[in-house]
Amino acid sequence: MADDKTVYMTEEGLEELKEELHRLRTEERSRIADEIAEARAKGDLSENAEYDAAKEEQGKLEARIAEIEDTIARARIVDESTVDDSKAYILSKVTVENVDTGDEQMFTLVSEQEADVSEGKISIESPIGQGLLGQEEGDEVEIDVPAGTVHFKITDISR
């Protein structure tokens, strides 16, 4: 899963990842170790569903820890003051008008790790993020999304 692609993040997003990593390494590892010990104490491991579940959870935890460590190792903080706001780049707030419906939406372009659609933060790796990257105010773009094609006009770009 690991690759050598740089991950651009905000300082806040990187701090959140570091906090999650610390919590997983301390609290979660300890909790799962306790569950495994408790299940082991119940005897025969060959038919011990609690033991199997705890070991599976441990595997998922270690995979997530490795994923976060890899992301942190590849992370580069984006200095917002250097972002050109005449074009849509990472950390840009892009206001678009859906040409077909007249609806207006604002998206903040962020790294995949910081994406949260409920907050309007979309990944630069997503179809909409890819379609908006490098565009300027006034540009019209057609973007293929799972539900079909959307036609946006970019009405504003800011930081």
Coordinates of C-alpha atoms in Angstrom, one line a residue:
M1 CA 0.0 0.0 0.0
A2 CA 2.9 2.4 0.8
D3 CA 4.1 4.5 -2.1
D4 CA 6.5 7.4 -2.3
K5 CA 4.0 10.0 -3.4
T6 CA 4.2 13.2 -1.4
V7 CA 1.1 14.0 0.7
Y8 CA 0.3 17.7 1.0
M9 CA -1.5 18.6 4.2
T10 CA -2.3 21.5 6.4
E11 CA -0.5 21.8 9.7
E12 CA -3.8 21.1 11.5
G13 CA -4.5 17.9 9.5
L14 CA -1.0 16.6 10.2
E15 CA -1.4 17.3 13.9
E16 CA -4.7 15.4 13.9
L17 CA -3.0 12.4 12.3
K18 CA -0.2 12.5 14.9
E19 CA -2.8 12.6 17.7
E20 CA -4.6 9.6 16.2
L21 CA -1.4 7.7 15.9
H22 CA -0.5 8.4 19.5
R23 CA -3.9 7.2 20.7
L24 CA -3.7 4.0 18.6
R25 CA -0.2 3.2 19.8
T26 CA -1.1 3.7 23.5
E27 CA -4.8 3.3 24.3
E28 CA -5.9 0.9 21.5
R29 CA -2.8 -1.4 21.6
S30 CA -3.2 -1.8 25.3
R31 CA -7.0 -2.4 25.1
I32 CA -6.5 -5.1 22.4
A33 CA -3.6 -6.7 24.3
D34 CA -5.9 -7.0 27.3
E35 CA -8.7 -8.6 25.2
I36 CA -6.2 -11.1 23.8
A37 CA -4.9 -12.0 27.2
E38 CA -8.5 -12.4 28.5
A39 CA -9.5 -14.6 25.6
R40 CA -6.3 -16.7 26.1
A41 CA -7.2 -17.2 29.7
K42 CA -10.4 -19.0 28.6
G43 CA -8.4 -22.0 27.4
D44 CA -8.5 -23.8 24.0
L45 CA -7.6 -21.2 21.3
S46 CA -8.6 -23.4 18.4
E47 CA -12.3 -22.8 19.0
N48 CA -12.1 -19.4 20.8
A49 CA -14.1 -16.9 18.8
E50 CA -13.2 -14.0 21.2
Y51 CA -9.5 -14.7 20.7
D52 CA -9.9 -14.8 16.9
A53 CA -11.9 -11.5 16.9
A54 CA -9.3 -9.8 19.1
K55 CA -6.4 -11.0 16.9
E56 CA -8.3 -9.8 13.8
E57 CA -8.9 -6.4 15.4
Q58 CA -5.2 -6.3 16.4
G59 CA -4.2 -6.9 12.7
K60 CA -6.5 -4.0 11.6
L61 CA -5.1 -1.7 14.2
E62 CA -1.5 -2.5 13.2
A63 CA -2.4 -1.9 9.5
R64 CA -3.9 1.5 10.4
I65 CA -0.8 2.4 12.5
A66 CA 1.4 1.5 9.5
E67 CA -0.7 3.6 7.2
I68 CA -0.6 6.7 9.4
E69 CA 3.1 6.3 9.9
D70 CA 3.6 6.1 6.1
T71 CA 1.4 9.2 5.5
I72 CA 3.2 11.2 8.2
A73 CA 6.6 10.2 6.7
R74 CA 5.5 11.5 3.2
A75 CA 3.6 14.6 4.5
R76 CA 4.6 18.0 3.5
I77 CA 3.0 21.0 5.1
V78 CA 1.5 23.5 2.6
D79 CA 2.2 27.1 3.4
E80 CA -1.1 28.8 2.8
S81 CA 0.6 32.1 2.2
T82 CA 2.3 30.7 -0.9
V83 CA -0.8 29.3 -2.5
D84 CA -1.8 31.2 -5.7
D85 CA -5.4 32.0 -5.3
S86 CA -6.1 32.9 -8.9
K87 CA -6.3 29.2 -9.7
A88 CA -7.8 26.3 -7.8
Y89 CA -5.1 24.4 -5.9
I90 CA -4.9 22.5 -2.6
L91 CA -6.3 24.5 0.2
S92 CA -8.3 26.7 -2.2
K93 CA -12.0 27.4 -1.4
V94 CA -13.7 27.1 -4.7
T95 CA -17.3 28.3 -5.1
V96 CA -19.1 26.7 -8.1
E97 CA -22.5 27.1 -9.7
N98 CA -24.1 24.0 -11.1
V99 CA -24.9 25.3 -14.6
D100 CA -27.8 22.9 -15.0
T101 CA -29.6 23.6 -11.6
G102 CA -28.3 27.0 -10.6
D103 CA -27.3 25.6 -7.2
E104 CA -24.1 27.0 -5.6
Q105 CA -21.6 25.1 -3.6
M106 CA -18.3 25.8 -2.0
F107 CA -15.6 23.2 -1.8
T108 CA -12.3 23.3 0.0
L109 CA -9.6 21.3 -1.8
V110 CA -7.6 19.2 0.6
S111 CA -5.5 16.0 0.7
E112 CA -7.2 12.7 0.7
Q113 CA -6.5 12.2 4.4
E114 CA -8.2 15.5 5.3
A115 CA -11.3 15.1 3.1
D116 CA -14.7 15.4 4.9
V117 CA -17.6 15.8 2.6
S118 CA -19.9 16.9 5.4
E119 CA -17.6 19.9 5.9
G120 CA -17.3 20.6 2.2
K121 CA -13.6 19.4 2.2
I122 CA -13.1 17.3 -0.9
S123 CA -9.9 15.4 -1.9
I124 CA -7.8 16.7 -4.7
E125 CA -7.8 13.0 -5.7
S126 CA -11.6 12.9 -6.1
P127 CA -13.3 13.4 -9.5
I128 CA -14.6 16.9 -8.5
G129 CA -11.2 17.8 -6.9
Q130 CA -9.4 16.7 -10.1
G131 CA -11.8 18.6 -12.3
L132 CA -11.3 21.8 -10.3
L133 CA -7.5 21.7 -9.9
G134 CA -5.8 24.4 -11.9
Q135 CA -9.0 26.1 -13.0
E136 CA -9.6 29.8 -12.8
E137 CA -12.5 32.0 -11.8
G138 CA -15.0 32.1 -14.6
D139 CA -14.0 28.7 -16.1
E140 CA -16.6 26.1 -16.8
V141 CA -15.9 22.5 -16.3
E142 CA -17.7 19.2 -17.0
I143 CA -16.8 16.6 -14.4
D144 CA -17.8 12.9 -14.6
V145 CA -19.0 11.7 -11.2
P146 CA -20.6 8.4 -10.3
A147 CA -24.1 9.9 -10.7
G148 CA -23.3 11.2 -14.2
T149 CA -21.7 14.4 -15.5
V150 CA -21.9 17.7 -13.6
H151 CA -21.4 21.1 -15.3
F152 CA -19.9 23.7 -13.0
K153 CA -19.0 27.4 -13.5
I154 CA -16.3 28.6 -11.1
T155 CA -17.6 31.8 -9.5
D156 CA -15.0 32.4 -6.8
I157 CA -11.6 31.1 -5.6
S158 CA -10.2 32.1 -2.2
R159 CA -8.1 30.8 0.6

